[in-house]
Each structure stands twice: as structure tokens, then as C-alpha cells.
Amino acid sequence: MGAGMSSGRRPSFYGGGGGVGRPRGMLPLLALQVLLEYGRAGASRPPVTAALLAANALLYLRPGSLDALLPSLNRVAFNPHLIIHYCDLTRFFLSAFYHLSETHFFFNMSSLLWKGIQLETSMGSVEFASMVAALLGMSQGITLLLSKGLLLFGNDEAYYDQYAVGFSGVLFGMKVVLNAWSDDYVFLHGVVIPAKYAAWAELLLIQAFIPGTSLIGHLGGILAGLAYLWLKRSFSGPDPLSLLISGIGKAVRWPVGFVQKLFRSGRPQGYTPSRGRVGRGSARENGRGIWRCSACTYDNSPSTDICEMCSSAREDHAFSRRQHLQAGGNGEPSVEEIRRRRLERFSR
């Protein structure tokens, strides 16, 4: 989650189809950040992070005909009462990918770019995708539970009146995972704190300086990150979601691999067009009568007793070998002689 409104009534989100009437001053800066990270030489270019950035950008910019196809901001804003009462999964999942303003979008995507590249590079794309999906579901679910809990204590504003959107809940969970085993310290508004507590300090600072944000949405993200770490420590081995994502990836790649195998199986192993086969095996005939030259390992036709590559005699045919010796050969040709014969052959 991220930006939200608690006004005691349904907030009026501006923008016809859900996109906000906005200047684009910060978007080129974000595009430059992405270009610098993904375009530099030797960059890892993690694909899942790029896909998340693209999905958030498409939902925010709503280019062309997508504006009419995508649900409006009013339709997806996270409201605990509507989600529970109507079992509204659209609000539960899509609210994380919508943003209220250009500033909101810019800071969330900058954070996603930095955290996503580090986590996906260290974890691998499959596990990273699994983690993001888990953090999304858990952060939204924990936010629902927190809102329901506040309602039981007499605070109904967070349950009925708050509408929130944004990727911040997932980002807070990613921050917890990223800094969980870090021994570093961070400098936050003049205070030096351990990196593993940075998410908690950021939660308090954001609420102090931007009171309109969703406190329980950010808190739900932090608790989701802690829950994810606990689950990873408690259950060894790959989680079921990672196995599912990996299986989907294999299913997508299978047709391509099958076609490649078909093309490879259509020609003999080691075959090179117009030059026969070259190998390191012994100079013996195979089932089709092809014999291998002991000098250059070229596979020759059974109809000849002289190597087509280096002109060496076929050793297991005594008559052919004597003919070769009588023609002026003095046993095995030297390395220079083999090289000369090859050059003569390819210069014809």
C-alpha cells in the first residue's frame, strides 16, 4: 500500500479512467535511472524487477486504449470493508499496482528498482518472483486483519473509511528481507541506526512527515517481511510457490527446446557440411564403412584408401599403404607436410 485517504467518506479520486491529471517532470528522471541500471555494461538486468516496473508504469500511465480497458482508481482502491463484505479480490490485489500521484509513483518505483535488483540478483528470478507474490498476499492480508482488529477496539475509520493504493506495502516487506542479515548501519535524518531496523524507522518518519499515508498498510508490509523470513527459516528447501513458478517457466520453454532437439536430431553428431566429420577416436571403420584417418582424424569415404584431408594412407589396408610408400612417402607424414597438404586441398 502507500498513499491513502481517511476522510470519513468515499474519496473522490481525480482522473477520468483512473489515471491522474499530472505533469510528467519526474518520469524522465525515473526512465534515466532504469536506463542507467539496465543499460550499463555488465549489468545483471533482472527480468522480474523489470516486469514489475513495466506493470506499474502501464497501470499509472494508461497509454492509448488501455485507459478504457483498465479499471479506475475508485474501483481498485484498498478498502477493508468492501474487500471482506463483497469478497472483492480486485481491490485486494490490484490496489498495490496503482498510485495516486507522480511523486508517489516515482518514489515507489525508484525504491523498487534499487531493492529489486539487489534481491533478484542474490536470490535468483524464480525465488524473487515467489517472494514478491508472497509479500503481496501477506501484506494485504495482514492489513485486513489489522483493520478488523482496530474495528473490534472501536476504531472503525481504518476499516470503513480508508481507501489506499500503492506498492509501498510490498516494498517495506522487501526492505525487511534485504536488511535482515545485514550488519551495516544507515544514516537516517541525522540518526545512525542498524540497517535491520531501518524499515521501522522509515515507517515512523513517513507517518510523521506525510500523515496522509496508510500507517497500517506500511505496518502490514513490515510484518509480512518478518513472516516471510520466519517461514523461510522454519521450512527448508524450495517453497511451493517457487516450484510452481519454476514449473511454469519450464512449460513455457519446453516447445522451444523441443524444436531445437528436432533440428539437432536431423543431422549426425559432429557433422559439418561439405567436410565430413572430424573426431579424436581411433582410425577404425564404423558400421557404414567410413574410416578415420590416424593422422588428422578426418572421417573418409570407404571408396578411398587415401585421406581426403591430409592425403595419408589408410593404415589397415596393406596394399594401399605400400602404394603410398612407393609413391615417395617415408612412413607417417610430418606435421609440416600435413599442414601443407591441407592448404593445397583448400586452395583448389
XYZ file of C-alpha atoms in Angstrom:
348
model
C 0.000 0.000 0.000
C 1.165 3.563 0.167
C -0.842 6.705 -0.252
C -4.302 6.641 1.195
C -7.104 8.882 2.330
C -9.141 8.715 5.506
C -11.847 11.282 5.075
C -14.954 9.730 6.566
C -16.443 9.429 3.086
C -15.559 7.761 -0.186
C -12.654 9.816 -1.591
C -13.021 11.427 -4.971
C -10.019 10.239 -6.979
C -9.422 12.544 -9.886
C -8.698 11.438 -13.446
C -11.266 10.058 -15.870
C -10.206 6.426 -16.180
C -8.200 6.300 -13.014
C -5.067 7.952 -14.319
C -4.287 11.203 -12.533
C -4.004 14.510 -14.346
C -0.311 15.008 -13.779
C 2.800 16.758 -15.027
C 5.493 14.386 -16.228
C 8.550 16.149 -14.775
C 9.763 13.215 -12.655
C 9.057 10.430 -15.137
C 12.086 11.181 -17.375
C 14.281 11.034 -14.279
C 12.862 7.607 -13.422
C 13.400 6.441 -17.007
C 17.017 7.627 -16.775
C 17.524 5.609 -13.574
C 16.178 2.473 -15.244
C 18.357 3.079 -18.324
C 21.478 3.526 -16.200
C 20.816 0.329 -14.250
C 19.833 -1.897 -17.167
C 21.893 -0.322 -19.945
C 25.354 -0.228 -18.404
C 27.942 -2.792 -19.469
C 27.961 -5.923 -17.331
C 24.573 -5.180 -15.733
C 22.675 -8.225 -14.488
C 19.326 -6.939 -15.872
C 16.988 -8.945 -13.586
C 13.797 -9.666 -15.587
C 11.224 -9.897 -12.763
C 12.122 -6.448 -11.452
C 11.819 -5.073 -14.991
C 8.408 -6.736 -15.390
C 7.167 -5.224 -12.101
C 8.359 -1.766 -13.152
C 6.633 -2.144 -16.526
C 3.361 -3.337 -14.962
C 3.243 -0.422 -12.527
C 4.132 2.050 -15.300
C 1.395 0.774 -17.628
C -1.241 0.994 -14.899
C -0.137 4.504 -13.956
C 0.299 5.959 -17.451
C -2.640 4.069 -19.041
C -1.498 4.736 -22.628
C -3.913 4.728 -25.568
C -6.780 2.269 -25.454
C -5.608 0.815 -22.126
C -7.216 3.749 -20.344
C -10.673 2.456 -21.243
C -9.807 -1.189 -20.546
C -8.170 -0.845 -17.125
C -10.330 -0.379 -14.000
C -10.415 3.087 -12.486
C -8.686 4.114 -9.286
C -12.028 4.221 -7.468
C -12.662 0.613 -8.480
C -9.397 -0.821 -7.107
C -8.606 1.302 -4.020
C -7.973 -0.894 -0.976
C -10.883 -0.707 1.455
C -11.086 -3.478 4.099
C -14.874 -3.315 4.444
C -15.544 -3.692 0.710
C -12.966 -6.458 0.340
C -14.366 -8.546 3.192
C -18.066 -7.809 2.684
C -18.064 -8.359 -1.101
C -15.030 -10.639 -1.322
C -13.556 -8.083 -3.740
C -10.270 -9.642 -4.922
C -9.779 -6.852 -7.476
C -9.251 -4.371 -4.661
C -7.188 -6.893 -2.705
C -4.588 -7.462 -5.447
C -4.703 -4.562 -7.926
C -4.630 -1.757 -5.349
C -0.907 -2.417 -4.859
C -0.169 -1.533 -8.507
C -1.989 1.832 -8.608
C -0.571 5.180 -7.488
C -2.158 8.496 -6.570
C 0.364 10.940 -7.994
C 3.566 11.245 -9.962
C 5.579 11.781 -6.786
C 4.039 8.682 -5.206
C 4.778 6.646 -8.328
C 8.338 7.984 -8.712
C 9.495 7.227 -5.170
C 7.895 3.783 -5.101
C 9.424 2.771 -8.448
C 12.854 4.149 -7.509
C 12.692 2.054 -4.356
C 11.547 -0.992 -6.326
C 14.387 -0.563 -8.820
C 17.050 -0.435 -6.114
C 15.669 -3.185 -3.859
C 14.536 -5.431 -6.710
C 17.903 -5.513 -8.476
C 19.742 -6.392 -5.271
C 17.309 -9.069 -4.133
C 16.714 -10.682 -7.525
C 20.444 -10.803 -8.290
C 21.199 -12.528 -4.995
C 18.117 -14.803 -4.814
C 17.521 -15.671 -8.441
C 14.493 -14.675 -10.521
C 12.272 -17.622 -9.574
C 12.708 -17.215 -5.825
C 12.426 -13.441 -6.105
C 9.125 -13.723 -8.006
C 7.890 -16.145 -5.361
C 8.892 -13.734 -2.606
C 7.129 -10.766 -4.241
C 3.929 -12.792 -4.683
C 4.110 -13.953 -1.062
C 4.763 -10.436 0.254
C 1.892 -9.045 -1.813
C -0.596 -11.568 -0.464
C 0.662 -11.441 3.115
C 0.946 -7.634 3.348
C -2.581 -7.144 2.041
C -3.931 -9.920 4.273
C -2.206 -8.600 7.391
C -3.550 -5.120 6.628
C -7.059 -6.577 6.533
C -6.507 -8.274 9.889
C -5.126 -5.099 11.458
C -8.109 -3.078 10.203
C -10.546 -5.676 11.523
C -8.716 -5.724 14.844
C -8.965 -1.931 15.172
C -12.686 -2.198 14.453
C -13.099 -4.588 17.386
C -11.438 -1.984 19.605
C -13.867 0.710 18.477
C -11.766 2.363 15.743
C -13.831 1.999 12.580
C -12.065 4.612 10.435
C -9.352 2.276 9.118
C -11.954 -0.382 8.323
C -14.724 1.609 6.667
C -13.317 4.945 5.546
C -9.745 4.452 4.394
C -9.023 3.895 0.705
C -5.381 3.268 -0.130
C -3.260 2.362 -3.154
C 0.431 1.831 -3.858
C 3.263 -0.698 -3.831
C 4.703 0.505 -0.535
C 3.498 -2.478 1.495
C 5.457 -4.882 -0.697
C 8.452 -2.521 -0.684
C 8.502 -2.422 3.127
C 8.477 -6.221 3.158
C 11.344 -6.283 0.637
C 13.287 -3.839 2.814
C 12.915 -6.158 5.813
C 14.162 -9.143 3.792
C 17.034 -7.169 2.255
C 18.359 -5.916 5.601
C 17.555 -8.967 7.735
C 21.122 -10.296 7.936
C 22.928 -7.000 7.388
C 25.446 -5.754 9.939
C 25.617 -2.319 8.316
C 24.326 0.948 9.699
C 22.226 3.552 7.904
C 22.139 7.309 8.385
C 18.503 8.395 8.581
C 17.741 12.077 9.169
C 20.726 12.594 11.420
C 20.368 9.307 13.308
C 22.588 6.266 12.785
C 20.689 3.002 13.238
C 21.310 -0.660 12.363
C 20.117 -1.480 8.836
C 17.854 -4.274 10.073
C 15.751 -1.671 11.920
C 15.633 0.789 9.027
C 12.125 -0.253 7.948
C 10.706 0.579 11.388
C 12.435 3.969 11.449
C 11.206 4.733 7.936
C 7.649 3.802 8.974
C 7.704 6.376 11.770
C 9.341 9.088 9.649
C 6.885 8.704 6.770
C 3.939 8.877 9.155
C 5.401 11.955 10.849
C 6.136 13.915 7.660
C 3.342 12.546 5.404
C 0.387 11.855 7.715
C -1.986 11.060 4.830
C -0.245 7.754 4.126
C -1.621 4.408 5.231
C 0.063 3.504 8.516
C -1.458 0.042 8.756
C -0.636 -0.622 5.105
C 3.060 0.055 5.719
C 2.972 -1.818 9.015
C 1.353 -4.758 7.214
C 4.294 -4.783 4.788
C 6.867 -4.899 7.590
C 5.021 -7.709 9.361
C 4.737 -9.565 6.037
C 8.512 -9.342 5.608
C 9.087 -10.708 9.099
C 6.575 -13.511 8.472
C 8.293 -14.394 5.192
C 11.683 -14.653 6.917
C 10.201 -16.830 9.657
C 8.650 -19.162 7.090
C 11.942 -19.424 5.191
C 13.780 -20.335 8.376
C 11.122 -22.806 9.503
C 10.748 -24.732 6.252
C 13.929 -25.775 4.467
C 14.008 -26.365 0.730
C 12.189 -24.513 -2.064
C 8.722 -23.243 -1.243
C 5.715 -24.498 -3.239
C 5.251 -21.136 -4.948
C 8.846 -21.198 -6.258
C 8.287 -24.714 -7.583
C 5.089 -23.560 -9.291
C 6.797 -20.575 -10.929
C 9.727 -22.757 -11.990
C 7.307 -25.307 -13.466
C 5.511 -22.601 -15.441
C 8.869 -21.386 -16.776
C 9.814 -24.899 -17.863
C 6.440 -25.364 -19.563
C 6.939 -22.124 -21.492
C 10.470 -23.101 -22.555
C 9.577 -26.699 -23.492
C 8.266 -26.026 -27.048
C 11.421 -24.087 -27.933
C 13.645 -26.867 -26.614
C 11.603 -29.493 -28.459
C 12.023 -27.689 -31.795
C 15.769 -27.323 -31.188
C 16.062 -31.042 -30.498
C 14.231 -31.806 -33.734
C 16.715 -29.752 -35.716
C 19.680 -31.286 -33.922
C 18.450 -34.833 -34.438
C 18.143 -34.268 -38.188
C 21.920 -34.414 -38.764
C 24.618 -36.760 -37.425
C 26.505 -35.730 -34.328
C 29.733 -33.931 -35.206
C 28.588 -33.362 -38.807
C 29.855 -30.275 -40.592
C 28.536 -29.530 -44.084
C 30.911 -30.331 -47.020
C 33.731 -31.506 -44.778
C 32.621 -34.833 -43.326
C 33.326 -35.432 -39.656
C 36.359 -34.796 -37.519
C 36.937 -36.534 -34.211
C 39.504 -37.949 -31.827
C 38.545 -41.570 -31.963
C 40.661 -44.414 -33.273
C 41.135 -44.969 -37.018
C 38.638 -47.795 -37.347
C 35.688 -48.398 -39.621
C 32.202 -47.856 -38.280
C 29.054 -49.691 -39.327
C 28.805 -47.773 -42.628
C 32.398 -48.416 -43.696
C 33.651 -44.904 -43.000
C 37.255 -44.984 -41.808
C 39.043 -42.399 -39.694
C 42.493 -41.117 -40.587
C 45.038 -41.683 -37.825
C 46.956 -38.543 -38.749
C 44.228 -35.869 -38.852
C 41.173 -37.821 -37.529
C 39.134 -36.980 -40.626
C 36.331 -39.448 -41.435
C 36.732 -40.641 -45.030
C 34.543 -42.455 -47.514
C 35.028 -46.247 -47.768
C 35.655 -45.866 -51.507
C 39.107 -44.334 -50.998
C 42.274 -45.514 -49.286
C 43.888 -42.063 -49.172
C 42.712 -39.451 -46.643
C 40.805 -36.700 -48.383
C 42.030 -34.160 -45.850
C 45.767 -34.811 -45.461
C 46.473 -37.496 -48.132
C 47.708 -40.010 -45.563
C 47.349 -43.705 -46.440
C 44.772 -45.910 -44.821
C 46.762 -47.924 -42.295
C 44.665 -51.106 -42.198
C 44.932 -51.665 -45.961
C 48.428 -53.018 -46.514
C 48.306 -52.777 -50.283
C 47.201 -49.158 -50.255
C 49.885 -48.345 -47.709
C 52.614 -49.931 -49.861
C 51.371 -47.918 -52.824
C 51.620 -44.785 -50.785
C 55.187 -45.620 -49.700
C 56.239 -46.395 -53.257
C 54.879 -43.047 -54.388
C 57.571 -41.365 -52.323
C 56.199 -41.455 -48.812
C 58.529 -42.388 -45.980
C 56.060 -43.500 -43.313
C 53.868 -41.072 -41.384
C 53.907 -37.537 -42.851
C 55.341 -34.798 -40.707
C 53.247 -32.047 -39.146
C 54.510 -29.574 -41.735
C 53.620 -31.986 -44.525
C 50.069 -32.432 -43.197
C 49.675 -28.646 -42.934
C 50.972 -28.177 -46.481
C 48.595 -30.797 -47.865
C 45.639 -29.202 -46.090
C 46.492 -25.811 -47.540
C 46.781 -27.301 -51.002
C 43.434 -29.021 -50.617
C 41.537 -25.876 -49.551
C 43.262 -23.666 -52.129
C 41.881 -25.717 -55.019
